[in-house]
Tab-separated table of C-alpha atoms in Angstrom:
chain	number	residue	atom	x	y	z
O	1	HIS	CA	0.000	0.000	0.000
O	2	VAL	CA	1.498	3.329	-1.085
O	3	LYS	CA	0.174	6.718	0.007
O	4	TYR	CA	1.379	10.014	-1.499
O	5	ARG	CA	0.375	13.191	0.322
O	6	LEU	CA	-0.319	15.995	-2.167
O	7	ASP	CA	-1.021	18.496	0.644
O	8	PRO	CA	-2.612	18.366	4.139
O	9	GLN	CA	-6.049	17.812	2.568
O	10	GLN	CA	-5.314	15.582	-0.424
O	11	ASN	CA	-3.912	12.066	-0.840
O	12	LEU	CA	-3.178	9.597	-3.592
O	13	ARG	CA	-3.291	5.896	-2.712
O	14	LEU	CA	-2.148	2.881	-4.708
O	15	SER	CA	-2.673	-0.613	-3.341
O	16	TYR	CA	-2.317	-4.250	-4.331
O	17	PHE	CA	-4.008	-7.061	-2.453
O	18	LYS	CA	-4.222	-10.792	-3.034
O	19	GLY	CA	-7.076	-12.454	-1.193
O	20	ILE	CA	-8.737	-15.804	-0.722
O	21	SER	CA	-12.402	-16.605	-0.155
O	22	ARG	CA	-13.298	-20.109	0.978
O	23	PRO	CA	-16.721	-21.649	0.323
O	24	GLY	CA	-19.145	-21.870	3.207
O	25	PHE	CA	-19.533	-25.179	4.991
O	26	PHE	CA	-23.068	-25.629	3.657
O	27	GLU	CA	-21.850	-25.058	0.084
O	28	ILE	CA	-19.524	-28.103	0.131
O	29	VAL	CA	-21.871	-30.583	1.829
O	30	PRO	CA	-23.035	-32.961	-0.973
O	31	ALA	CA	-26.604	-33.175	0.312
O	32	SER	CA	-29.563	-32.720	-2.001
O	33	PHE	CA	-32.911	-31.313	-0.874
O	34	PRO	CA	-35.976	-29.677	-2.463
O	35	GLY	CA	-35.736	-25.886	-2.566
O	36	ASP	CA	-38.439	-23.303	-3.195
O	37	TYR	CA	-38.296	-23.791	-6.968
O	38	PHE	CA	-35.496	-26.277	-7.763
O	39	ASN	CA	-33.742	-29.238	-6.193
O	40	GLU	CA	-30.651	-27.824	-4.471
O	41	SER	CA	-27.345	-29.422	-3.536
O	42	GLY	CA	-23.917	-28.631	-2.142
O	43	ASN	CA	-20.786	-29.278	-4.197
O	44	TYR	CA	-17.867	-31.107	-2.575
O	45	ASN	CA	-15.678	-30.348	-5.647
O	46	LEU	CA	-15.980	-26.598	-5.040
O	47	LYS	CA	-12.659	-24.724	-5.072
O	48	HIS	CA	-11.874	-21.648	-3.005
O	49	THR	CA	-11.727	-18.300	-4.790
O	50	THR	CA	-8.530	-16.251	-5.089
O	51	ALA	CA	-8.276	-12.712	-6.419
O	52	ASP	CA	-5.631	-10.141	-7.325
O	53	ASN	CA	-6.788	-6.579	-6.661
O	54	ILE	CA	-5.268	-3.270	-7.780
O	55	ASP	CA	-6.768	0.044	-6.616
O	56	LEU	CA	-5.860	3.684	-7.313
O	57	ARG	CA	-7.674	6.377	-5.308
O	58	TYR	CA	-7.679	10.168	-4.953
O	59	GLU	CA	-8.930	11.580	-1.617
O	60	TYR	CA	-9.855	15.107	-0.598
O	61	TYR	CA	-10.748	16.067	2.990
O	62	SER	CA	-12.066	19.636	3.172
O	63	GLY	CA	-12.612	19.668	6.929
O	64	GLY	CA	-14.740	18.069	9.611
O	65	SER	CA	-16.618	15.062	8.248
O	66	ASP	CA	-16.624	16.394	4.672
O	67	GLN	CA	-14.780	14.253	2.155
O	68	PHE	CA	-14.601	13.334	-1.502
O	69	SER	CA	-12.805	10.430	-3.144
O	70	VAL	CA	-12.703	8.860	-6.576
O	71	GLY	CA	-10.881	5.715	-7.572
O	72	ALA	CA	-10.391	3.012	-10.168
O	73	PHE	CA	-9.948	-0.705	-9.581
O	74	PHE	CA	-9.093	-3.943	-11.376
O	75	LYS	CA	-9.650	-7.463	-10.068
O	76	ASN	CA	-8.596	-10.784	-11.546
O	77	ILE	CA	-10.705	-13.491	-9.879
O	78	GLN	CA	-9.801	-17.176	-10.149
O	79	ASP	CA	-12.594	-19.724	-9.577
O	80	PRO	CA	-15.359	-17.354	-8.451
O	81	ILE	CA	-18.267	-19.198	-6.826
O	82	GLU	CA	-21.578	-18.764	-8.644
O	83	TYR	CA	-24.886	-20.590	-8.287
O	84	GLY	CA	-26.212	-22.371	-11.369
O	85	PHE	CA	-27.770	-25.541	-12.723
O	86	ASN	CA	-25.688	-28.703	-12.914
O	87	ILE	CA	-27.131	-31.257	-15.322
O	88	VAL	CA	-26.197	-34.550	-13.633
O	89	ASN	CA	-27.946	-36.737	-16.230
O	90	GLN	CA	-30.988	-36.641	-18.504
O	91	THR	CA	-33.406	-36.809	-15.574
O	92	VAL	CA	-31.510	-35.091	-12.730
O	93	THR	CA	-30.639	-31.369	-12.616
O	94	VAL	CA	-29.623	-29.624	-9.385
O	95	TYR	CA	-29.093	-25.999	-8.428
O	96	GLN	CA	-25.716	-25.690	-6.691
O	97	PRO	CA	-22.599	-23.532	-6.236
O	98	MET	CA	-19.973	-24.061	-8.934
O	99	ASN	CA	-16.675	-22.716	-10.277
O	100	PHE	CA	-16.912	-21.589	-13.885
O	101	GLY	CA	-13.372	-20.297	-14.554
O	102	THR	CA	-11.561	-16.964	-14.291
O	103	ALA	CA	-13.299	-13.573	-14.216
O	104	THR	CA	-12.231	-9.939	-14.374
O	105	ASN	CA	-13.766	-6.928	-12.645
O	106	TYR	CA	-12.795	-3.345	-13.388
O	107	GLY	CA	-14.387	0.030	-12.966
O	108	PHE	CA	-14.439	3.174	-10.850
O	109	GLU	CA	-16.222	4.572	-7.817
O	110	ALA	CA	-16.885	7.979	-6.301
O	111	VAL	CA	-17.790	8.754	-2.674
O	112	PHE	CA	-18.701	12.071	-1.054
O	113	THR	CA	-19.978	13.477	2.235
O	114	LYS	CA	-20.885	17.131	2.796
O	115	TYR	CA	-22.416	18.775	5.877
O	116	PHE	CA	-24.237	22.098	6.128
O	117	ASN	CA	-24.390	22.730	9.862
O	118	LYS	CA	-26.703	19.995	11.223
O	119	PHE	CA	-27.760	18.747	7.787
O	120	GLY	CA	-25.670	16.563	5.545
O	121	VAL	CA	-25.726	14.660	2.291
O	122	SER	CA	-23.628	11.650	1.370
O	123	GLY	CA	-23.543	9.282	-1.540
O	124	ASN	CA	-21.520	6.963	-3.676
O	125	TYR	CA	-21.617	5.520	-7.157
O	126	THR	CA	-19.824	2.464	-8.486
O	127	TYR	CA	-19.505	1.327	-12.088
O	128	THR	CA	-18.271	-2.240	-12.514
O	129	GLN	CA	-17.590	-4.095	-15.740
O	130	SER	CA	-17.338	-7.795	-14.921
O	131	SER	CA	-16.686	-10.584	-17.400
O	132	ILE	CA	-16.426	-14.361	-17.387
O	133	THR	CA	-16.555	-16.790	-20.336
O	134	THR	CA	-18.210	-20.169	-19.798
O	135	ASN	CA	-19.390	-23.096	-21.905
O	136	LYS	CA	-23.129	-23.354	-22.547
O	137	ARG	CA	-25.323	-26.047	-24.035
O	138	ILE	CA	-27.186	-25.450	-27.299
O	139	TYR	CA	-30.214	-27.492	-28.334
O	140	GLN	CA	-31.271	-27.208	-31.973
O	141	ARG	CA	-33.336	-29.180	-34.487
O	142	ASP	CA	-31.963	-30.300	-37.824
O	143	ALA	CA	-33.918	-30.466	-41.093
O	144	SER	CA	-35.454	-33.792	-40.091
O	145	GLY	CA	-36.618	-32.450	-36.726
O	146	SER	CA	-34.076	-34.342	-34.616
O	147	ILE	CA	-32.554	-32.538	-31.612
O	148	ILE	CA	-28.859	-31.693	-31.901
O	149	ASN	CA	-26.981	-31.098	-28.640
O	150	THR	CA	-23.870	-28.924	-29.047
O	151	GLU	CA	-21.816	-26.499	-26.925
O	152	GLY	CA	-20.842	-22.880	-27.335
O	153	SER	CA	-19.113	-20.239	-25.241
O	154	GLN	CA	-20.797	-17.190	-23.758
O	155	THR	CA	-19.200	-14.125	-22.174
O	156	ARG	CA	-21.397	-12.640	-19.470
O	157	PRO	CA	-21.193	-10.609	-16.232
O	158	LEU	CA	-20.622	-12.403	-12.948
O	159	GLN	CA	-23.725	-13.595	-11.149
O	160	GLY	CA	-24.998	-10.890	-8.788
O	161	GLN	CA	-22.697	-8.176	-10.192
O	162	SER	CA	-24.531	-5.033	-11.325
O	163	ALA	CA	-22.854	-2.584	-13.648
O	164	HIS	CA	-24.345	0.380	-11.746
O	165	ILE	CA	-24.817	0.760	-7.982
O	166	ALA	CA	-25.615	4.114	-6.375
O	167	ASN	CA	-26.951	5.431	-3.101
O	168	LEU	CA	-27.778	8.850	-1.727
O	169	SER	CA	-28.491	9.741	1.913
O	170	LEU	CA	-29.931	12.869	3.511
O	171	ILE	CA	-28.690	13.217	7.090
O	172	TYR	CA	-29.691	15.242	10.124
O	173	LYS	CA	-27.484	15.237	13.256
O	174	ASN	CA	-28.184	17.289	16.361
O	175	THR	CA	-25.774	16.431	19.170
O	176	THR	CA	-27.417	18.942	21.513
O	177	LEU	CA	-30.765	17.165	21.289
O	178	GLY	CA	-29.159	13.741	20.891
O	179	PHE	CA	-31.161	13.140	17.714
O	180	ASP	CA	-30.056	11.586	14.420
O	181	ALA	CA	-32.133	10.854	11.293
O	182	GLN	CA	-31.302	9.541	7.850
O	183	LEU	CA	-33.252	9.006	4.627
O	184	SER	CA	-31.422	6.701	2.192
O	185	GLY	CA	-32.114	5.695	-1.383
O	186	VAL	CA	-30.266	2.836	-3.096
O	187	TYR	CA	-30.285	1.841	-6.765
O	188	THR	CA	-28.954	-1.546	-7.892
O	189	GLY	CA	-28.777	-2.099	-11.642
O	190	PRO	CA	-29.805	-5.261	-13.519
O	191	ARG	CA	-27.783	-8.380	-12.688
O	192	ILE	CA	-27.760	-12.105	-13.343
O	193	ASN	CA	-29.884	-13.913	-10.769
O	194	ILE	CA	-29.351	-17.522	-11.910
O	195	VAL	CA	-26.679	-18.857	-14.275
O	196	SER	CA	-28.294	-21.125	-16.868
O	197	PRO	CA	-26.480	-24.095	-18.480
O	198	PHE	CA	-28.047	-23.095	-21.816
O	199	LEU	CA	-26.769	-20.379	-24.155
O	200	GLY	CA	-28.454	-17.010	-23.639
O	201	LEU	CA	-30.947	-18.256	-21.047
O	202	ASP	CA	-29.574	-16.754	-17.823
O	203	TYR	CA	-32.182	-15.359	-15.421
O	204	TRP	CA	-31.794	-11.591	-14.879
O	205	GLN	CA	-33.005	-9.564	-11.916
O	206	ARG	CA	-34.457	-6.227	-12.968
O	207	GLY	CA	-32.838	-3.054	-11.641
O	208	THR	CA	-34.273	-2.109	-8.252
O	209	SER	CA	-34.605	0.983	-6.066
O	210	GLN	CA	-35.153	1.050	-2.313
O	211	LEU	CA	-35.917	3.910	0.060
O	212	ASP	CA	-35.246	3.518	3.804
O	213	PHE	CA	-35.559	5.796	6.839
O	214	SER	CA	-33.945	5.563	10.266
O	215	ALA	CA	-33.925	7.777	13.350
O	216	GLU	CA	-32.600	7.626	16.912
O	217	LYS	CA	-33.222	9.816	19.971
O	218	LYS	CA	-30.940	9.516	22.986
O	219	PHE	CA	-32.119	10.015	26.545
O	220	GLY	CA	-29.093	10.513	28.773
O	221	LYS	CA	-26.012	8.315	28.359
O	222	HIS	CA	-27.604	4.883	28.399
O	223	VAL	CA	-31.075	4.893	26.803
O	224	SER	CA	-32.148	5.628	23.249
O	225	LEU	CA	-35.294	5.169	21.193
O	226	PHE	CA	-34.862	4.115	17.558
O	227	LEU	CA	-37.000	3.656	14.461
O	228	LYS	CA	-36.138	1.852	11.212
O	229	ALA	CA	-38.428	1.800	8.174
O	230	THR	CA	-37.371	-0.140	5.054
O	231	ASN	CA	-38.657	-0.437	1.491
O	232	LEU	CA	-40.930	2.599	1.858
O	233	LEU	CA	-41.769	2.575	-1.872
O	234	ASN	CA	-42.713	-1.125	-1.771
O	235	ASN	CA	-40.549	-2.005	-4.778
O	236	ALA	CA	-40.730	-5.615	-5.926
O	237	ILE	CA	-37.882	-7.943	-6.918
O	238	VAL	CA	-38.482	-9.098	-10.503
O	239	VAL	CA	-36.595	-11.882	-12.304
O	240	GLU	CA	-36.817	-12.120	-16.087
O	241	LEU	CA	-35.656	-14.155	-19.053
O	242	LEU	CA	-34.397	-11.791	-21.776
O	243	LYS	CA	-36.124	-13.535	-24.673
O	244	PRO	CA	-39.132	-12.616	-26.863
O	245	ASN	CA	-42.384	-13.061	-24.968
O	246	THR	CA	-45.451	-14.656	-26.599
O	247	LEU	CA	-47.307	-14.905	-23.263
O	248	THR	CA	-48.462	-11.294	-22.998
O	249	ASN	CA	-52.056	-12.451	-22.537
O	250	LEU	CA	-51.133	-13.825	-19.092
O	251	PRO	CA	-51.039	-11.802	-15.810
O	252	GLU	CA	-47.847	-9.794	-15.177
O	253	GLN	CA	-46.509	-10.558	-18.692
O	254	THR	CA	-46.508	-6.940	-19.855
O	255	ARG	CA	-43.467	-6.844	-22.172
O	256	THR	CA	-42.830	-8.507	-25.500
O	257	ASP	CA	-39.011	-8.442	-25.245
O	258	ARG	CA	-38.698	-10.452	-21.999
O	259	ILE	CA	-40.497	-13.134	-19.990
O	260	LEU	CA	-41.300	-12.523	-16.320
O	261	VAL	CA	-40.180	-15.569	-14.335
O	262	GLN	CA	-40.612	-14.481	-10.716
O	263	LYS	CA	-41.904	-11.472	-8.788
O	264	ASP	CA	-41.468	-11.054	-5.035
O	265	VAL	CA	-43.321	-8.306	-3.166
O	266	PHE	CA	-42.158	-7.614	0.396
O	267	GLN	CA	-44.203	-4.545	1.432
O	268	GLN	CA	-42.789	-2.050	3.945
O	269	SER	CA	-41.313	-3.089	7.278
O	270	PHE	CA	-40.995	-1.046	10.481
O	271	LEU	CA	-38.896	-1.595	13.569
O	272	LEU	CA	-39.372	0.457	16.741
O	273	GLY	CA	-37.342	-0.248	19.837
O	274	VAL	CA	-35.477	0.905	22.905
O	275	ARG	CA	-31.737	0.438	23.239
O	276	PHE	CA	-29.939	0.366	26.598
O	277	LYS	CA	-26.148	0.629	26.787
O	278	LEU	CA	-24.144	-0.140	29.905
């Protein structure tokens, strides 16, 4: 890790890090059980993930809690763990964690925090271009109508990796009254939800937005009252297949360029409580 001080308020940082991520115990247990939608199984052949990371960052601290930073990053990831379908034989297919090869991640991010007396605003934005190439199955019919089973390669983003992630928070802090409040909005761009073994048939989760609110009021040194409200806009999680849709006469099938596979609606949730600190 190298830090170069431009002046008392500005820094440049360059870092290299090599890391390892081991699979969870549940992920390597070769037990099969029925899941919500598919038969699921662990994978005892799962390899741990290693990654080489390079980051370059510029930082500016203008005083107090105010700050601004922007940086670029590159990651080379060997054996990332992704969840997909493993076709065991013609009659058995399981949904399990697998290693598909080597992936790359690169992009940039920006972070800022600015206070105006008791009010503040903070946010960050990250752009990530991820890429991994894997083999996919292709089923076609020949002139006689017989099914031909071949393989082809497909380059796609990593499962769960959105190209765009952003959040913005409005903050109020009053140390005299012992009161803090924060309204936060988060946007997560489209991302692969399930890796399909077939070419071009990955399941994609639609881009989502979420608005949350939290507040806390302190009474003396030990007691505080807090409130947390999540998903205020009641946004659903939607999973789609990016293929032409001929089912538009069915409920929820509103687009002709994609097929809705799953829609989860969670409603709002509220948590009110009292915290006591010794």
